[in-house]
C-alpha angles and dihedrals in degrees: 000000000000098000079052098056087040092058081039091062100037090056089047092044091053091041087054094044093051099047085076140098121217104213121257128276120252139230106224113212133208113179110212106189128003132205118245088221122045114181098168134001119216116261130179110305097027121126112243128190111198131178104210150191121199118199130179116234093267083064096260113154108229101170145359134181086222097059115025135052119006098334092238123128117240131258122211146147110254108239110009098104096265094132141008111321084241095072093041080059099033105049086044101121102012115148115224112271089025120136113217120177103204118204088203106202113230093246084057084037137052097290147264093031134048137217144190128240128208117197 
């Protein structure tokens, strides 16, 4: 009888505990330089075109838009899923000409481990 309402609680406990939703994970967002003037902010749908640097969290460059590759910056639609949700979030009211360093969280990233962004 007690091993059954043991069994009983610990069914209804897990049930409880997985009905519920951890919050989501945030883009923090340092801006960096901003524009005097500010006609328009970006906004989903918008084409965007970024130069970018991408660090780990020890401070270890792994990629930038300036020195690999073809140096180009990147063009992308913001919020259709083109790059890391963290820039979808991130890059969401800058004004053109504006500098945002992004600390992208791994669940809006690739993973495990997270990286920062600077635009």
């Amino acid at each position: 009888m007690f091993l059954a309402c043991l069994s009983w609680f610990c069914t209804s406990l897990l049930v409880f505990v997985s009905g519920g939703k951890l919050p989501e994970a945030e883009v923090k967002i340092t801006v960096l330089h901003k524009p005097f003037l500010c006609h328009r902010k970006s906004k989903y749908g918008d084409i965007l075109l970024v130069h970018h640097e991408g660090y780990l969290q020890n401070g270890t460059k792994f990629h930038s838009s300036y020195s690999q590759g073809d140096k180009q910056p990147v063009w992308f639609t913001l919020g259709i899923k083109e790059v890391i949700k963290g820039w979808d979030k991130g890059l969401q009211g800058m004004c053109a000409g504006e500098k945002r360093r992004l600390v992208v969280p791994p669940a809006l990233a690739y993973g495990k481990e997270g990286k920062a962004w600077s635009m």
